[in-house]
CSV table of C-alpha atoms in Angstrom, one decimal:
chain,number,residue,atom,x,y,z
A,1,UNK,CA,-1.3,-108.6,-78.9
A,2,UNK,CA,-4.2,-109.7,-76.9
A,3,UNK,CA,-7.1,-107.2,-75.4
A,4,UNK,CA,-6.3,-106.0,-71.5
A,5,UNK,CA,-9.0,-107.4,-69.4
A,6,UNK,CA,-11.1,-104.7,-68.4
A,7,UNK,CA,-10.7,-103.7,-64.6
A,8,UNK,CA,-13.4,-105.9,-63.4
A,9,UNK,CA,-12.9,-104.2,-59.7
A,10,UNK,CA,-13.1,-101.2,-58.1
A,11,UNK,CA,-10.9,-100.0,-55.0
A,12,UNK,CA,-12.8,-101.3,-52.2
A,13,UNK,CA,-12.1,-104.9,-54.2
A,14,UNK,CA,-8.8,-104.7,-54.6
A,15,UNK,CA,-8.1,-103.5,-50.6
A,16,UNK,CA,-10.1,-106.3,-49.8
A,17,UNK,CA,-7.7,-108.6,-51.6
A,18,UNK,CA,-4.6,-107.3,-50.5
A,19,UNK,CA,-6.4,-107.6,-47.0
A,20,UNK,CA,-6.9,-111.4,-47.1
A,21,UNK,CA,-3.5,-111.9,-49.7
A,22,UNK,CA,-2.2,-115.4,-49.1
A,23,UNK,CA,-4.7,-116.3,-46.7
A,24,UNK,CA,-7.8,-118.7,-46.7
A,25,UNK,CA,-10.9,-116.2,-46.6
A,26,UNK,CA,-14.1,-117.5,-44.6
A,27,UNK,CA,-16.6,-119.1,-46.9
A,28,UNK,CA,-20.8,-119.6,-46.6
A,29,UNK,CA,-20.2,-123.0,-45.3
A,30,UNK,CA,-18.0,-122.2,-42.1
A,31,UNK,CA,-19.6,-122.3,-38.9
A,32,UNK,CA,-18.8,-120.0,-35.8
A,33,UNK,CA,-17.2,-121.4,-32.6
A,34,UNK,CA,-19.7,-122.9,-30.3
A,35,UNK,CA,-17.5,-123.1,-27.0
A,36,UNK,CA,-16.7,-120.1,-25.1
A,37,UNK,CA,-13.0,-121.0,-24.4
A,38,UNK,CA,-11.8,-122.0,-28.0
A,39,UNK,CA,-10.5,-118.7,-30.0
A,40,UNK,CA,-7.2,-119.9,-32.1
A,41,UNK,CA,-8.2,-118.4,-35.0
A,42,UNK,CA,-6.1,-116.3,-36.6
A,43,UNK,CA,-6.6,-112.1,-35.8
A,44,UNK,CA,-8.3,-111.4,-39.6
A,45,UNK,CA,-11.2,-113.9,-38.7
A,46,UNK,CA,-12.5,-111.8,-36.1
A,47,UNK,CA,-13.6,-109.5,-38.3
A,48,UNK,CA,-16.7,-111.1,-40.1
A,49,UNK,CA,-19.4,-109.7,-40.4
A,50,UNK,CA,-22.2,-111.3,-38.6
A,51,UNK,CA,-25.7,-109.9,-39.4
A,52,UNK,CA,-27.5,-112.7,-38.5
A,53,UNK,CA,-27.5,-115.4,-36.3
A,54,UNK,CA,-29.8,-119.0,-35.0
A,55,UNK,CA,-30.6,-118.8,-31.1
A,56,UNK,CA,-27.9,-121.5,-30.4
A,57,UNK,CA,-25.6,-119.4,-32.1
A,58,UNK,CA,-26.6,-115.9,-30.2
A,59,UNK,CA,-26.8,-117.5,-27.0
A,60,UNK,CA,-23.2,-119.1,-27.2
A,61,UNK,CA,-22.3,-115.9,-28.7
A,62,UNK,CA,-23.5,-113.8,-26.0
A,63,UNK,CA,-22.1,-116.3,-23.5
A,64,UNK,CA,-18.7,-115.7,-25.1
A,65,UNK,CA,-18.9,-112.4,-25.0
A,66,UNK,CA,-19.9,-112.3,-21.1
A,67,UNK,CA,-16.9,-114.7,-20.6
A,68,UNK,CA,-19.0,-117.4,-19.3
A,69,UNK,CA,-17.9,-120.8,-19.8
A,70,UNK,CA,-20.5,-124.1,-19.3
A,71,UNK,CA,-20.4,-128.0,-20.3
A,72,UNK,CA,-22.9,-129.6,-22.1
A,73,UNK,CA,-24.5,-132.8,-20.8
A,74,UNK,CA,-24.7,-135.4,-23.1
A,75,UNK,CA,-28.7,-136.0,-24.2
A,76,UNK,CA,-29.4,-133.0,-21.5
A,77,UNK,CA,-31.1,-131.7,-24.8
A,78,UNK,CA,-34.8,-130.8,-25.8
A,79,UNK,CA,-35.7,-129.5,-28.7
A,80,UNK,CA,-38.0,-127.1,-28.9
A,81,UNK,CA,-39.7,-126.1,-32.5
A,82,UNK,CA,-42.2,-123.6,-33.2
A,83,UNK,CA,-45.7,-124.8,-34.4
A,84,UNK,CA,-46.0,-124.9,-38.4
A,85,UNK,CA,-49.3,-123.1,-38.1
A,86,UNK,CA,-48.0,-120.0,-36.0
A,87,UNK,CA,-48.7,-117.0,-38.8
A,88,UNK,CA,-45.5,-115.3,-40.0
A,89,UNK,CA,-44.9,-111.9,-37.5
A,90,UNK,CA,-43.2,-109.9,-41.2
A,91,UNK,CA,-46.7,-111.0,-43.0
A,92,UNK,CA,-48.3,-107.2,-42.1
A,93,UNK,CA,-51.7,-106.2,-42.5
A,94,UNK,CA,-50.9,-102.2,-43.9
A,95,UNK,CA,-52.9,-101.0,-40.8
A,96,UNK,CA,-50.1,-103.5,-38.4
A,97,UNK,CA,-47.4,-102.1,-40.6
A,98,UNK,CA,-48.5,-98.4,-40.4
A,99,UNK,CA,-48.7,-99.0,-36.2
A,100,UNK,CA,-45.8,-100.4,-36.0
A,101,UNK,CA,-43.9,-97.7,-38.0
A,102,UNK,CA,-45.5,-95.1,-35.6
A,103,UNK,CA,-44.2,-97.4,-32.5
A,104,UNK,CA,-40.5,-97.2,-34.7
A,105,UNK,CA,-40.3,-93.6,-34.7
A,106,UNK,CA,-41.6,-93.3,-31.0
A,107,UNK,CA,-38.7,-95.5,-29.8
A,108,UNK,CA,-35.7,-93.9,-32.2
A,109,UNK,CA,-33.6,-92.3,-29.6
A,110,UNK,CA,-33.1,-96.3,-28.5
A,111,UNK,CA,-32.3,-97.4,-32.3
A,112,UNK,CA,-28.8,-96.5,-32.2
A,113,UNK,CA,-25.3,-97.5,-33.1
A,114,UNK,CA,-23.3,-99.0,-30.1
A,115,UNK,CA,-20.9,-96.3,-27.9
A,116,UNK,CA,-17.4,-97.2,-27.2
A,117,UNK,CA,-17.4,-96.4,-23.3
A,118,UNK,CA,-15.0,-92.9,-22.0
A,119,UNK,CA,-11.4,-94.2,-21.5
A,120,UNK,CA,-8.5,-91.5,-21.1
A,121,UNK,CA,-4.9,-92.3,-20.5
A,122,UNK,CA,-5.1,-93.7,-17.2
A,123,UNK,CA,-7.2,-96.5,-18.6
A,124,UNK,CA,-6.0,-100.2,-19.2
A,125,UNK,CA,-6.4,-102.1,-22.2
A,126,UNK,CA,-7.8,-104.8,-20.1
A,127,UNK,CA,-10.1,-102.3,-18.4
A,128,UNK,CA,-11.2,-101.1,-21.2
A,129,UNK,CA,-11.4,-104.1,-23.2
A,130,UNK,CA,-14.0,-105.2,-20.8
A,131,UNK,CA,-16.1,-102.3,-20.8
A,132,UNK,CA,-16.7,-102.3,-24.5
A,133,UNK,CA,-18.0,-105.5,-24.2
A,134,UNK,CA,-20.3,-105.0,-20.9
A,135,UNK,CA,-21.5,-102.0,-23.3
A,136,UNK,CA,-22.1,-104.1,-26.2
A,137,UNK,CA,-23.7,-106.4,-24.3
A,138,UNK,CA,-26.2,-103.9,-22.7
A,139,UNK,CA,-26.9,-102.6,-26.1
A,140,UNK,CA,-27.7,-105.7,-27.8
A,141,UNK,CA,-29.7,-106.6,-24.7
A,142,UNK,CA,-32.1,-103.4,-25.4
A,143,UNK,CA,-32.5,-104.1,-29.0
A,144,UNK,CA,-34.1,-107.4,-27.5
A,145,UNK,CA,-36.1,-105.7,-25.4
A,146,UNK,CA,-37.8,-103.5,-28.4
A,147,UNK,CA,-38.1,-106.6,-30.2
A,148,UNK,CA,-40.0,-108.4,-27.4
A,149,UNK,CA,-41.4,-106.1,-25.2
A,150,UNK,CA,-42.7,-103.3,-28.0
A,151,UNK,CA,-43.1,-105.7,-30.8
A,152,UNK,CA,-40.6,-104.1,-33.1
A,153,UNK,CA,-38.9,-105.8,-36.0
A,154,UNK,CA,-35.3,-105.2,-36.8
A,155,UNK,CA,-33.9,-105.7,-39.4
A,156,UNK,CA,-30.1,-107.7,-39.7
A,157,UNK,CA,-27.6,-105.7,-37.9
A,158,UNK,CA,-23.8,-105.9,-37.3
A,159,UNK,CA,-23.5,-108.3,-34.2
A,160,UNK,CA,-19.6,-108.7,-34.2
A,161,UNK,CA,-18.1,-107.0,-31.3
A,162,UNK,CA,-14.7,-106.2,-33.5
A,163,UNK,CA,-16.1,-104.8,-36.7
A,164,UNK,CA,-18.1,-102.3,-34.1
A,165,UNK,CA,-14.5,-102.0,-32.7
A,166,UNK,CA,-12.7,-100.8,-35.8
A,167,UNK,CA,-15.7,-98.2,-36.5
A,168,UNK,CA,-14.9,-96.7,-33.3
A,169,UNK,CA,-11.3,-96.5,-34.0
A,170,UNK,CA,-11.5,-95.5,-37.3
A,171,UNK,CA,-13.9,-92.3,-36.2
A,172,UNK,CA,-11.4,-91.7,-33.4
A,173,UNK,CA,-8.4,-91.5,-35.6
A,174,UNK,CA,-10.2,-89.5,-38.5
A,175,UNK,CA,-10.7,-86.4,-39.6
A,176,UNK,CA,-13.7,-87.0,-42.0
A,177,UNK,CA,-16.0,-89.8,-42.1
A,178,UNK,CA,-17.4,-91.0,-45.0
A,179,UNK,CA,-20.9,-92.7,-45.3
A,180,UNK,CA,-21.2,-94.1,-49.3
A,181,UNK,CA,-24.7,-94.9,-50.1
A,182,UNK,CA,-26.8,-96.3,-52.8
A,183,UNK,CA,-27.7,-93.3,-55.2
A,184,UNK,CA,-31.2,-95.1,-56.1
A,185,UNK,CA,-32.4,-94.8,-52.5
A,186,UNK,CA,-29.6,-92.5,-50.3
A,187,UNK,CA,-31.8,-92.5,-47.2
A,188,UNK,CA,-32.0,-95.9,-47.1
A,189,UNK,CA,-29.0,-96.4,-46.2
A,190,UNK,CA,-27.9,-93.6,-44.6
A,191,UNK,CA,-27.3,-93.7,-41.0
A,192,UNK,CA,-28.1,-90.2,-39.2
A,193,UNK,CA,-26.9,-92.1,-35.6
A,194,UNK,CA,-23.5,-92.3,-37.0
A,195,UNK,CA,-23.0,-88.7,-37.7
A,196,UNK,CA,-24.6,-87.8,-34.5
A,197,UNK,CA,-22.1,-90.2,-32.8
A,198,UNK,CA,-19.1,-88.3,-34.9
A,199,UNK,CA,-20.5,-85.1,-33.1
A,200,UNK,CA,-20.3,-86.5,-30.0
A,201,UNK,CA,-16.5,-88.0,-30.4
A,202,UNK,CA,-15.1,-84.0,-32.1
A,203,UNK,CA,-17.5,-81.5,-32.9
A,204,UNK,CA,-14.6,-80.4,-35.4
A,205,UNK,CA,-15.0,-84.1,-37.2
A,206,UNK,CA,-16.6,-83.5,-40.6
A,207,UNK,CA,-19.1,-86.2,-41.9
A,208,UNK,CA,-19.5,-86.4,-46.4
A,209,UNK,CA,-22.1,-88.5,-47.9
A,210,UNK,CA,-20.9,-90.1,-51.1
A,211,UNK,CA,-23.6,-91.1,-53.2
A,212,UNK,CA,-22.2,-94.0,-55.2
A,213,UNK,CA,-24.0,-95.3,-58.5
A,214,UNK,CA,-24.9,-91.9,-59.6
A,215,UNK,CA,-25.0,-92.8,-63.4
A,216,UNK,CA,-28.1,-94.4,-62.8
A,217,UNK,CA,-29.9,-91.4,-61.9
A,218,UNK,CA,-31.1,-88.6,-64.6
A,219,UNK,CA,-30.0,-84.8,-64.3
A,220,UNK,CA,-33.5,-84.2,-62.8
A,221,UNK,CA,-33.2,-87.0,-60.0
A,222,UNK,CA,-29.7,-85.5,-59.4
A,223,UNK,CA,-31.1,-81.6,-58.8
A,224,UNK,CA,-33.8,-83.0,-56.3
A,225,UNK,CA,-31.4,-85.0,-53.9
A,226,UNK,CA,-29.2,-82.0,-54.0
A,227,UNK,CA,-32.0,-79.4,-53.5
A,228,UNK,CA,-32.9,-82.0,-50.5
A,229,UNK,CA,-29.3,-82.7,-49.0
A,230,UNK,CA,-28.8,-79.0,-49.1
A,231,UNK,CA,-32.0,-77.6,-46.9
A,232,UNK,CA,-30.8,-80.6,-44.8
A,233,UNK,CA,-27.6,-79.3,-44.4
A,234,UNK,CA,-25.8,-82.6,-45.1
A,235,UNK,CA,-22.3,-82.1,-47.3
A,236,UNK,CA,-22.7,-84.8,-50.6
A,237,UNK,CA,-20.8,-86.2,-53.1
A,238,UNK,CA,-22.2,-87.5,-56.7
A,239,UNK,CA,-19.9,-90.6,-57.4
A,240,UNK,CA,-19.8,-93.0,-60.1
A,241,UNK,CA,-17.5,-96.2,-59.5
A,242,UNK,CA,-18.8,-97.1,-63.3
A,243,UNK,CA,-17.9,-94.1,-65.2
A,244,UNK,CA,-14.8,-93.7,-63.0
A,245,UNK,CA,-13.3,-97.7,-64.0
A,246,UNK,CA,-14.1,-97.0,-67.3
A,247,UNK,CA,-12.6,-93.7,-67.3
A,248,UNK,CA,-9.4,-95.0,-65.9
A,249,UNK,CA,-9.7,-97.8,-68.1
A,250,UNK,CA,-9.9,-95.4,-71.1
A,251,UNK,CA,-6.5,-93.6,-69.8
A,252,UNK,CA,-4.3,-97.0,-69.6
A,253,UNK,CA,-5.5,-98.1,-72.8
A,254,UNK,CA,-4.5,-94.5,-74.1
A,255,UNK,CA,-1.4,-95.1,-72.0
A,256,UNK,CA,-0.4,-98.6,-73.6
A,257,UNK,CA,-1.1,-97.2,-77.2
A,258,UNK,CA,1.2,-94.3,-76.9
A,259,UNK,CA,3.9,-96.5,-75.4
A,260,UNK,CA,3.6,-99.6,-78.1
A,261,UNK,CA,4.0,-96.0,-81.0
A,262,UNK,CA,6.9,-95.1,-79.5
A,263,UNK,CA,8.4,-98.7,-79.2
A,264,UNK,CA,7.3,-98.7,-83.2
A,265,UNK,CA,9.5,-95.7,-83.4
A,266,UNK,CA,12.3,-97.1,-82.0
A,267,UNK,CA,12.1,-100.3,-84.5
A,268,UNK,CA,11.9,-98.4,-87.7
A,269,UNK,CA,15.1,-95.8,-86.6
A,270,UNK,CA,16.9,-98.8,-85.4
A,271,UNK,CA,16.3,-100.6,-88.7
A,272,UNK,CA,16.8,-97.7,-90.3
A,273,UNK,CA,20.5,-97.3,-89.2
């Protein structure tokens, strides 16, 4: 009898999968609309992640999401490119990159995740469909403003207005909110704004950090996150995907030997008889 494959995914994977089951999944190559009145996609698409994104494709995204339609004029078009020479603004100098740290922690109150606006019963779905995107609008329109008024440099963020959606929905409806991060660099990618947002929804909400990869770190890494997570205050969870796959994968493969002994059984008392 051939080897079971080893579980080669974990459970985000396989939700993913069922997700997108009997569907075409967006690839590298697709592009994103580039007319403000076209959206027959189906529902799943809308939910890309868009990190990054060409002026022509912010502005017509931007227009789209201010419901602004326009026509192109044929050859109405310049092309504007940036001179080859212009030094690149991410090359720092340390004493540029030290200043402009000190200019990111000034402006942190404004580095925050987007607020779904108040709504209450009385509120349409129309109504407040617009609002969330006048508010997402006003919030991507002061990120800009850091980036060219105070110099800062961002880096890619979430710039789809219905994955910012479901994370609103999803902190409504829940009752703890779970933030999994890298175990070789937790604060990384931890987002503090997030929990403070979760306070704001329910003080009674509970927030968990699950530090994911945590095989890769020794005993003694392990005691000084926790010694620091503690004085913070912040509720944490060591996780390993890893040693949990191959825990599981340990248990079937138990599983299927105890069940092919029995079946063995069964042959030698049937032949038996």
């Amino acid at each position: 009898m051939a080897p079971r494959a080893k579980m080669s995914s974990g459970l985000g994977k396989s939700i993913i999968r069922k997700r997108f089951e009997g569907k075409r999944r967006p690839t590298e190559h697709d592009t994103e609309l580039h007319t403000t009145d076209l959206d027959d996609g189906p529902a799943w698409t809308k939910l890309q992640s868009i990190t990054q994104q060409g002026d022509l494709e912010e502005f017509l995204h931007t227009a789209e999401l201010a419901g602004t339609e326009f026509t192109a004029e044929r050859m109405n078009v310049k092309i504007i490119s940036a001179d080859e020479s212009t030094a690149n603004q991410f090359l720092l100098t340390a004493d540029e990159e030290a200043k402009l740290l000190l200019r990111h922690k000034e402006k942190r109150a404004r580095l925050r995740v987007p607020r779904r606006p108040a709504w209450d019963h009385t509120t349409t779905a129309a109504q407040l469909h617009r609002d969330e995107r006048e508010g997402f609008m006003a919030w991507r329109r002061d990120l800009a403003m850091l980036q060219e008024e105070e110099g800062l440099i961002l880096t890619p963020f979430e710039r789809n207005l219905e994955v910012w959606r479901q994370l609103w929905r999803v902190i409504e409806r829940s009752h703890l909110i779970v933030q999994i991060v890298d175990a070789r660099n937790p604060l990384l990618f931890r987002c503090d704004d997030v929990v403070a947002y979760v306070a704001e929804i329910d003080p009674r909400k509970r927030c968990l950090l699950l530090i994911n990869k945590a095989d890769m770190l020794t005993d003694r890494q392990r005691e000084a996150w926790a010694a620091h997570f503690d004085a913070e205050g912040i509720k944490y969870l060591f996780f390993s995907a890893k040693e949990s796959n191959e825990r599981l994968e340990a248990e079937r493969e138990s599983e299927e030997a105890e069940r092919l002994a029995r079946d063995m059984r069964m042959h030698t008392l049937d032949d038996n008889e």
